[in-house]
């Protein structure tokens, strides 16, 4: 049965996180409001809280313009890019090989086609960083172009539902860059070899962010760590990705407030899943790297509560004593089903350290991960959230945690 009080709380939380707070991007004031709010709720419910702070730049942009021989082209500023204002010869590469053989020094380089099919992982990103991406970054840094223009298509699995997607989104990469649609890129090809003028108004702003960690139980007991990322991409209210995950943590911290079982329960609002440098996750790993072996289970909530379809619990490497209770919970709650395994999410961090995990999401999203156009866009707003599903997930996790 759905608890009316929890339902009411869920709606209030959703409004606070997605409407009253206008953005939750790491480094922004909105992000700090969200973590302050989360910490206050947890400590009001009797949880012992810790804030783990780190540096994180915020970013502001005021558009970009590209002109060549009286023609103008639509370009967007790459997130976290440095600004640019100047002119240079346009050169172009569509494969890594072409880039390798091209003299890009002091030119403006257009990357399109094959070389621009996937968003490049940030240069200092440690979890997943294909050699091909690192090679492109190295060639660009060595080649020293004045600026980079990328023409990109759609790639929801890696860039969310945005089109065009920024090829480069990296506050540690210091060559200014802008991006455009594939169609615009095709038009720009006529200007190769000519002088183009680019102005990109972009600014990096020093800032701070933090993870919020709430604990309950004996500090020497085996741990269950429940996580959800509290940050959102710029330009989206981040309702499904991932205010709903944070709300599950808040409702669960209420349901578990009298917990006195023999586990240490840790509730973590991770800060940075949708930020180029994943600072919260890096901070958590460096603090806990010696003690992952004390974690029995990670439960990570990301993408939950979509108003279409069921909620999905995806199970990773669960030992029998956790697998059985997890299956019981999945069978007991009619809105929940077992989901397929998917790698994009903070549960992967725990799996890397050999910790079993459950990823909680919406079945529709994990089934449509490679062609949905909602996450990281303004469409990810409170209209698409079903609060009953959020309450049901919280109740199911409460049952599960108490039965382990
Ligand atoms: Zn997410």
Coordinates of C-alpha atoms and ligand atoms in Angstrom, one line a residue:
X1 CA 0.0 0.0 0.0
X2 CA 1.2 3.5 -0.8
X3 CA 1.7 5.7 2.2
X4 CA -0.1 9.1 1.7
X5 CA 2.3 10.9 4.0
X6 CA 5.3 9.7 2.0
X7 CA 3.5 10.6 -1.3
X8 CA 3.0 14.1 0.0
X9 CA 6.6 14.4 1.0
X10 CA 7.7 13.1 -2.4
X11 CA 5.8 15.8 -4.2
X12 CA 7.2 18.5 -1.9
X13 CA 10.8 17.2 -2.4
X14 CA 10.3 17.1 -6.1
X15 CA 9.2 20.8 -6.2
X16 CA 12.2 21.8 -4.0
X17 CA 14.8 20.0 -6.0
X18 CA 13.5 20.7 -9.6
X19 CA 11.5 23.9 -9.4
X20 CA 12.6 26.1 -6.3
X21 CA 16.2 25.2 -7.0
X22 CA 16.7 26.1 -10.6
X23 CA 19.9 24.1 -11.3
X24 CA 21.9 21.4 -9.6
X25 CA 25.0 21.4 -11.7
X26 CA 28.2 20.8 -9.6
X27 CA 30.0 24.0 -8.7
X28 CA 26.7 26.1 -8.9
X29 CA 24.9 27.8 -6.1
X30 CA 21.9 25.6 -6.8
X31 CA 23.9 22.5 -6.3
X32 CA 25.1 23.8 -2.9
X33 CA 21.5 24.6 -2.0
X34 CA 20.5 21.1 -2.9
X35 CA 23.3 19.5 -0.8
X36 CA 22.5 21.8 2.2
X37 CA 18.8 20.9 2.0
X38 CA 19.6 17.1 1.8
X39 CA 22.0 17.3 4.8
X40 CA 19.4 19.2 6.9
X41 CA 16.6 16.6 6.1
X42 CA 18.9 13.7 7.0
X43 CA 20.1 15.2 10.3
X44 CA 16.5 16.1 11.2
X45 CA 15.7 12.5 10.8
X46 CA 18.4 11.5 13.3
X47 CA 21.2 10.5 10.9
X48 CA 24.8 11.3 11.6
X49 CA 25.9 13.4 8.6
X50 CA 29.2 14.2 7.1
X51 CA 29.9 16.7 4.3
X52 CA 32.9 15.8 2.1
X53 CA 33.8 19.0 0.2
X54 CA 35.9 19.4 -3.0
X55 CA 36.7 22.1 -5.6
X56 CA 34.6 22.2 -8.7
X57 CA 34.4 24.9 -11.4
X58 CA 31.1 26.3 -12.5
X59 CA 30.7 27.6 -16.1
X60 CA 28.8 30.4 -17.8
X61 CA 28.3 31.0 -21.5
X62 CA 26.8 33.8 -23.6
X63 CA 26.7 32.2 -27.0
X64 CA 29.1 31.9 -29.9
X65 CA 29.3 33.1 -33.5
X66 CA 31.1 31.7 -36.5
X67 CA 31.5 33.8 -39.7
X68 CA 33.3 33.2 -43.0
X69 CA 33.1 35.3 -46.2
X70 CA 29.8 36.9 -45.3
X71 CA 28.2 33.5 -44.2
X72 CA 27.2 32.8 -40.6
X73 CA 27.1 29.3 -39.0
X74 CA 25.2 28.2 -35.9
X75 CA 27.6 27.1 -33.2
X76 CA 27.2 26.3 -29.5
X77 CA 29.8 26.8 -26.8
X78 CA 31.3 23.5 -25.5
X79 CA 30.6 23.1 -21.8
X80 CA 33.5 24.3 -19.5
X81 CA 35.4 25.5 -22.6
X82 CA 37.7 28.5 -22.4
X83 CA 36.5 31.6 -24.4
X84 CA 37.8 32.6 -27.8
X85 CA 37.7 35.6 -30.0
X86 CA 39.8 35.6 -33.3
X87 CA 40.3 34.4 -36.8
X88 CA 42.3 31.6 -38.4
X89 CA 42.4 29.3 -41.4
X90 CA 39.8 26.5 -41.3
X91 CA 41.2 23.0 -41.6
X92 CA 39.2 19.7 -41.2
X93 CA 39.6 16.1 -40.2
X94 CA 37.0 13.3 -40.2
X95 CA 39.2 10.5 -38.9
X96 CA 42.0 10.1 -36.3
X97 CA 44.4 9.3 -39.2
X98 CA 43.5 12.5 -41.0
X99 CA 44.0 14.5 -37.8
X100 CA 47.4 12.9 -37.3
X101 CA 48.6 14.0 -40.8
X102 CA 47.1 17.5 -40.6
X103 CA 48.9 20.7 -39.7
X104 CA 46.5 22.3 -37.2
X105 CA 48.9 24.6 -35.5
X106 CA 47.3 28.1 -35.1
X107 CA 44.4 27.0 -37.4
X108 CA 40.8 26.4 -36.4
X109 CA 40.1 22.7 -36.9
X110 CA 36.7 21.2 -37.8
X111 CA 36.1 17.7 -36.5
X112 CA 33.2 15.8 -38.1
X113 CA 32.1 12.4 -39.2
X114 CA 33.8 9.3 -37.8
X115 CA 36.1 11.2 -35.5
X116 CA 33.1 13.1 -33.9
X117 CA 30.8 10.1 -33.5
X118 CA 31.3 9.7 -29.7
X119 CA 31.6 12.3 -27.0
X120 CA 35.3 12.3 -25.9
X121 CA 35.8 11.2 -22.4
X122 CA 37.4 14.0 -20.3
X123 CA 41.2 13.7 -20.3
X124 CA 41.5 13.0 -16.6
X125 CA 38.5 10.6 -16.4
X126 CA 39.7 7.3 -14.9
X127 CA 36.8 4.9 -15.1
X128 CA 36.1 4.5 -18.8
X129 CA 38.5 6.2 -21.3
X130 CA 39.0 4.4 -24.6
X131 CA 42.5 4.7 -26.1
X132 CA 41.0 6.2 -29.2
X133 CA 39.6 9.1 -27.2
X134 CA 42.8 9.7 -25.4
X135 CA 44.7 9.7 -28.7
X136 CA 42.4 12.3 -30.2
X137 CA 42.9 14.5 -27.2
X138 CA 46.7 14.1 -27.3
X139 CA 46.8 14.9 -31.1
X140 CA 44.8 18.1 -30.4
X141 CA 46.9 19.2 -27.5
X142 CA 50.1 18.5 -29.4
X143 CA 48.9 20.1 -32.6
X144 CA 47.9 23.4 -30.8
X145 CA 45.0 24.7 -33.0
X146 CA 43.6 28.1 -32.0
X147 CA 40.1 26.6 -31.5
X148 CA 38.1 23.4 -32.3
X149 CA 34.7 23.2 -34.0
X150 CA 33.0 19.8 -33.9
X151 CA 29.9 18.7 -35.9
X152 CA 28.1 15.9 -34.1
X153 CA 25.1 13.7 -34.5
X154 CA 23.0 11.9 -31.9
X155 CA 24.4 9.5 -29.3
X156 CA 22.0 9.1 -26.4
X157 CA 23.9 6.2 -24.8
X158 CA 26.9 8.4 -24.1
X159 CA 25.6 12.0 -24.3
X160 CA 22.0 11.7 -23.1
X161 CA 19.2 12.9 -25.3
X162 CA 20.9 16.1 -26.6
X163 CA 21.5 16.9 -30.3
X164 CA 24.0 18.0 -31.3
X165 CA 26.1 16.9 -28.4
X166 CA 29.3 18.6 -27.4
X167 CA 32.3 16.5 -28.6
X168 CA 34.3 18.0 -25.8
X169 CA 33.0 18.6 -22.3
X170 CA 36.1 19.0 -20.1
X171 CA 37.2 21.7 -17.7
X172 CA 40.7 20.3 -17.8
X173 CA 41.1 20.7 -21.6
X174 CA 42.4 24.2 -22.5
X175 CA 41.8 24.6 -26.3
X176 CA 38.6 26.6 -26.8
X177 CA 35.9 24.6 -28.5
X178 CA 32.4 25.0 -30.0
X179 CA 30.1 22.5 -31.6
X180 CA 27.4 22.3 -34.2
X181 CA 24.9 20.0 -35.9
X182 CA 25.9 17.6 -38.7
X183 CA 23.9 19.6 -41.2
X184 CA 25.7 22.8 -40.2
X185 CA 29.0 20.9 -40.4
X186 CA 28.3 19.9 -44.0
X187 CA 27.7 23.5 -45.0
X188 CA 30.9 24.6 -43.3
X189 CA 33.0 22.2 -45.4
X190 CA 32.8 24.8 -48.3
X191 CA 34.9 27.1 -46.1
X192 CA 37.9 24.8 -45.6
X193 CA 41.1 26.6 -46.4
X194 CA 39.5 30.0 -45.9
X195 CA 39.8 32.4 -43.0
X196 CA 37.0 32.0 -40.5
X197 CA 36.1 34.2 -37.6
X198 CA 35.0 32.7 -34.3
X199 CA 33.8 34.4 -31.1
X200 CA 32.8 32.2 -28.1
X201 CA 31.8 33.8 -24.9
X202 CA 32.5 31.4 -22.1
X203 CA 33.7 31.6 -18.6
X204 CA 35.1 29.1 -15.9
X205 CA 34.1 30.1 -12.4
X206 CA 35.9 28.7 -9.3
X207 CA 33.4 26.9 -7.0
X208 CA 32.9 24.2 -4.4
X209 CA 30.7 21.1 -4.1
X210 CA 30.3 18.3 -1.6
X211 CA 29.0 14.7 -1.2
X212 CA 26.6 14.3 1.7
X213 CA 26.9 11.1 3.7
X214 CA 24.4 10.0 6.4
X215 CA 25.1 7.1 8.7
X216 CA 23.2 4.9 11.1
X217 CA 24.4 1.9 13.1
X218 CA 27.6 0.6 14.6
X219 CA 30.6 1.9 12.7
X220 CA 32.4 -1.5 12.8
X221 CA 29.5 -3.5 11.3
X222 CA 29.3 -4.6 7.7
X223 CA 27.9 -1.8 5.5
X224 CA 25.0 -1.3 3.1
X225 CA 25.7 1.8 1.0
X226 CA 22.7 3.4 -0.7
X227 CA 23.6 6.0 -3.3
X228 CA 22.1 8.5 -5.7
X229 CA 23.7 11.4 -7.5
X230 CA 22.3 14.8 -6.5
X231 CA 23.8 16.8 -9.4
X232 CA 22.2 17.4 -12.8
X233 CA 23.4 18.5 -16.2
X234 CA 23.2 22.2 -17.0
X235 CA 20.0 23.2 -18.8
X236 CA 17.8 20.4 -17.3
X237 CA 15.7 20.3 -14.2
X238 CA 17.0 16.7 -13.8
X239 CA 13.8 15.2 -12.5
X240 CA 14.3 11.6 -13.5
X241 CA 18.1 12.1 -13.7
X242 CA 18.3 12.2 -10.8
X243 CA 16.0 14.2 -8.3
X244 CA 13.9 11.0 -8.0
X245 CA 17.0 9.1 -6.8
X246 CA 17.7 11.7 -4.2
X247 CA 14.0 11.6 -3.0
X248 CA 14.2 7.8 -2.7
X249 CA 17.2 8.4 -0.3
X250 CA 15.2 10.9 1.7
X251 CA 12.1 8.8 2.0
X252 CA 14.3 5.8 2.8
X253 CA 16.1 7.7 5.5
X254 CA 12.7 8.4 7.0
X255 CA 11.6 4.8 6.8
X256 CA 14.9 3.6 8.4
X257 CA 15.1 6.3 11.1
X258 CA 14.4 3.7 13.8
X259 CA 16.7 1.1 12.2
X260 CA 18.6 -0.8 14.9
X261 CA 19.7 -3.9 12.9
X262 CA 23.3 -5.3 12.8
X263 CA 24.4 -3.4 9.7
X264 CA 25.9 0.0 9.2
X265 CA 23.6 1.9 6.8
X266 CA 25.3 4.6 4.8
X267 CA 23.1 6.9 2.7
X268 CA 25.2 8.9 0.1
X269 CA 24.2 11.8 -2.1
X270 CA 27.0 11.6 -4.7
X271 CA 27.8 14.8 -6.4
X272 CA 29.2 14.6 -10.0
X273 CA 27.8 11.7 -12.0
X274 CA 26.8 14.2 -14.7
X275 CA 29.9 16.5 -14.4
X276 CA 33.0 16.0 -16.4
X277 CA 35.4 15.4 -13.5
X278 CA 33.1 13.2 -11.3
X279 CA 34.6 14.9 -8.2
X280 CA 32.2 13.4 -5.7
X281 CA 32.8 9.9 -6.9
X282 CA 36.6 10.4 -6.9
X283 CA 36.4 11.9 -3.4
X284 CA 34.4 8.9 -2.1
X285 CA 36.8 6.4 -3.7
X286 CA 39.9 8.1 -2.2
X287 CA 38.3 8.2 1.2
X288 CA 37.1 4.6 1.2
X289 CA 39.5 2.8 -1.0
X290 CA 40.8 0.6 1.8
X291 CA 37.4 -0.3 3.1
X292 CA 35.3 -1.4 0.1
X293 CA 35.7 -4.9 1.4
X294 CA 33.5 -4.0 4.4
X295 CA 30.6 -3.1 2.0
X296 CA 28.1 -6.0 1.7
X297 CA 26.0 -4.3 -0.9
X298 CA 25.6 -1.0 -2.9
X299 CA 22.1 0.1 -4.0
X300 CA 22.3 2.9 -6.5
X301 CA 19.2 4.8 -7.7
X302 CA 19.4 6.6 -11.0
X303 CA 16.6 7.3 -13.5
X304 CA 13.8 6.0 -11.3
X305 CA 10.1 7.0 -11.2
X306 CA 9.4 7.6 -15.0
X307 CA 5.6 7.6 -15.5
X308 CA 5.7 5.0 -18.2
X309 CA 6.3 1.3 -17.4
X310 CA 7.6 -0.5 -14.3
X311 CA 10.5 0.3 -12.0
X312 CA 13.5 -2.0 -12.6
X313 CA 15.9 -3.5 -10.1
X314 CA 19.0 -4.8 -11.9
X315 CA 21.0 -7.3 -9.9
X316 CA 24.8 -7.5 -10.1
X317 CA 26.9 -10.3 -8.5
X318 CA 24.6 -10.8 -5.5
X319 CA 25.5 -13.6 -3.2
X320 CA 22.6 -16.0 -2.3
X321 CA 21.9 -14.4 1.1
X322 CA 21.1 -11.1 -0.7
X323 CA 19.8 -12.5 -4.0
X324 CA 16.9 -14.3 -2.3
X325 CA 15.6 -11.3 -0.3
X326 CA 16.1 -9.1 -3.4
X327 CA 14.0 -11.5 -5.5
X328 CA 11.3 -11.7 -2.8
X329 CA 11.0 -7.9 -2.8
X330 CA 10.8 -7.8 -6.6
X331 CA 8.1 -10.4 -6.6
X332 CA 6.2 -8.7 -3.8
X333 CA 5.8 -5.2 -5.2
X334 CA 3.7 -5.2 -8.4
X335 CA 5.3 -2.0 -9.8
X336 CA 8.8 -3.5 -9.7
X337 CA 10.5 -6.0 -12.0
X338 CA 14.0 -7.3 -12.5
X339 CA 15.9 -5.2 -15.1
X340 CA 18.6 -6.0 -17.5
X341 CA 22.2 -5.1 -16.5
X342 CA 23.5 -1.7 -17.6
X343 CA 26.8 -0.1 -16.9
X344 CA 26.2 3.7 -17.0
X345 CA 25.8 4.6 -13.4
X346 CA 27.5 4.9 -10.0
X347 CA 26.9 1.2 -9.2
X348 CA 29.8 0.5 -11.6
X349 CA 32.2 2.1 -9.1
X350 CA 31.2 -0.5 -6.4
X351 CA 31.3 -3.4 -8.9
X352 CA 34.9 -2.4 -9.8
X353 CA 35.8 -2.9 -6.2
X354 CA 34.1 -6.3 -6.1
X355 CA 31.1 -5.1 -4.2
X356 CA 27.7 -6.6 -5.2
X357 CA 25.2 -4.0 -6.4
X358 CA 21.5 -3.3 -7.2
X359 CA 20.8 -0.6 -9.7
X360 CA 17.4 0.9 -9.4
X361 CA 15.9 2.7 -12.4
X362 CA 12.9 2.8 -14.7
X363 CA 12.5 -0.2 -17.1
X364 CA 11.7 2.1 -20.0
X365 CA 14.9 4.1 -19.6
X366 CA 17.2 1.1 -19.4
X367 CA 15.5 -0.6 -22.3
X368 CA 15.7 2.7 -24.4
X369 CA 19.1 3.8 -23.2
X370 CA 20.5 4.2 -26.7
X371 CA 17.7 6.1 -28.3
X372 CA 15.8 8.1 -25.7
X373 CA 15.9 11.9 -26.0
X374 CA 14.9 13.0 -22.5
X375 CA 17.8 12.9 -20.1
X376 CA 20.1 15.9 -20.0
X377 CA 17.4 18.0 -21.7
X378 CA 14.6 20.3 -20.5
X379 CA 12.2 17.4 -21.1
X380 CA 13.4 15.8 -18.0
X381 CA 11.0 17.7 -15.7
X382 CA 8.5 17.0 -12.9
X383 CA 5.7 16.3 -15.5
X384 CA 7.2 12.9 -16.3
X385 CA 7.6 11.7 -12.7
X386 CA 5.2 9.2 -11.0
X387 CA 5.6 9.8 -7.3
X388 CA 3.8 6.6 -6.4
X389 CA 6.6 4.7 -8.0
X390 CA 9.2 6.7 -5.9
X391 CA 7.3 5.7 -2.7
X392 CA 7.0 2.1 -3.8
X393 CA 10.7 1.9 -4.5
X394 CA 11.5 3.4 -1.0
X395 CA 9.2 1.0 0.7
X396 CA 10.7 -2.0 -1.2
X397 CA 14.3 -0.9 -0.3
X398 CA 13.3 -0.5 3.3
X399 CA 11.9 -4.1 3.3
X400 CA 15.0 -5.3 1.6
X401 CA 17.5 -3.6 3.9
X402 CA 15.7 -4.9 7.0
X403 CA 15.8 -8.4 5.6
X404 CA 19.5 -8.6 4.9
Ligands
LIG1 ZN1 22.0 10.0 -13.8

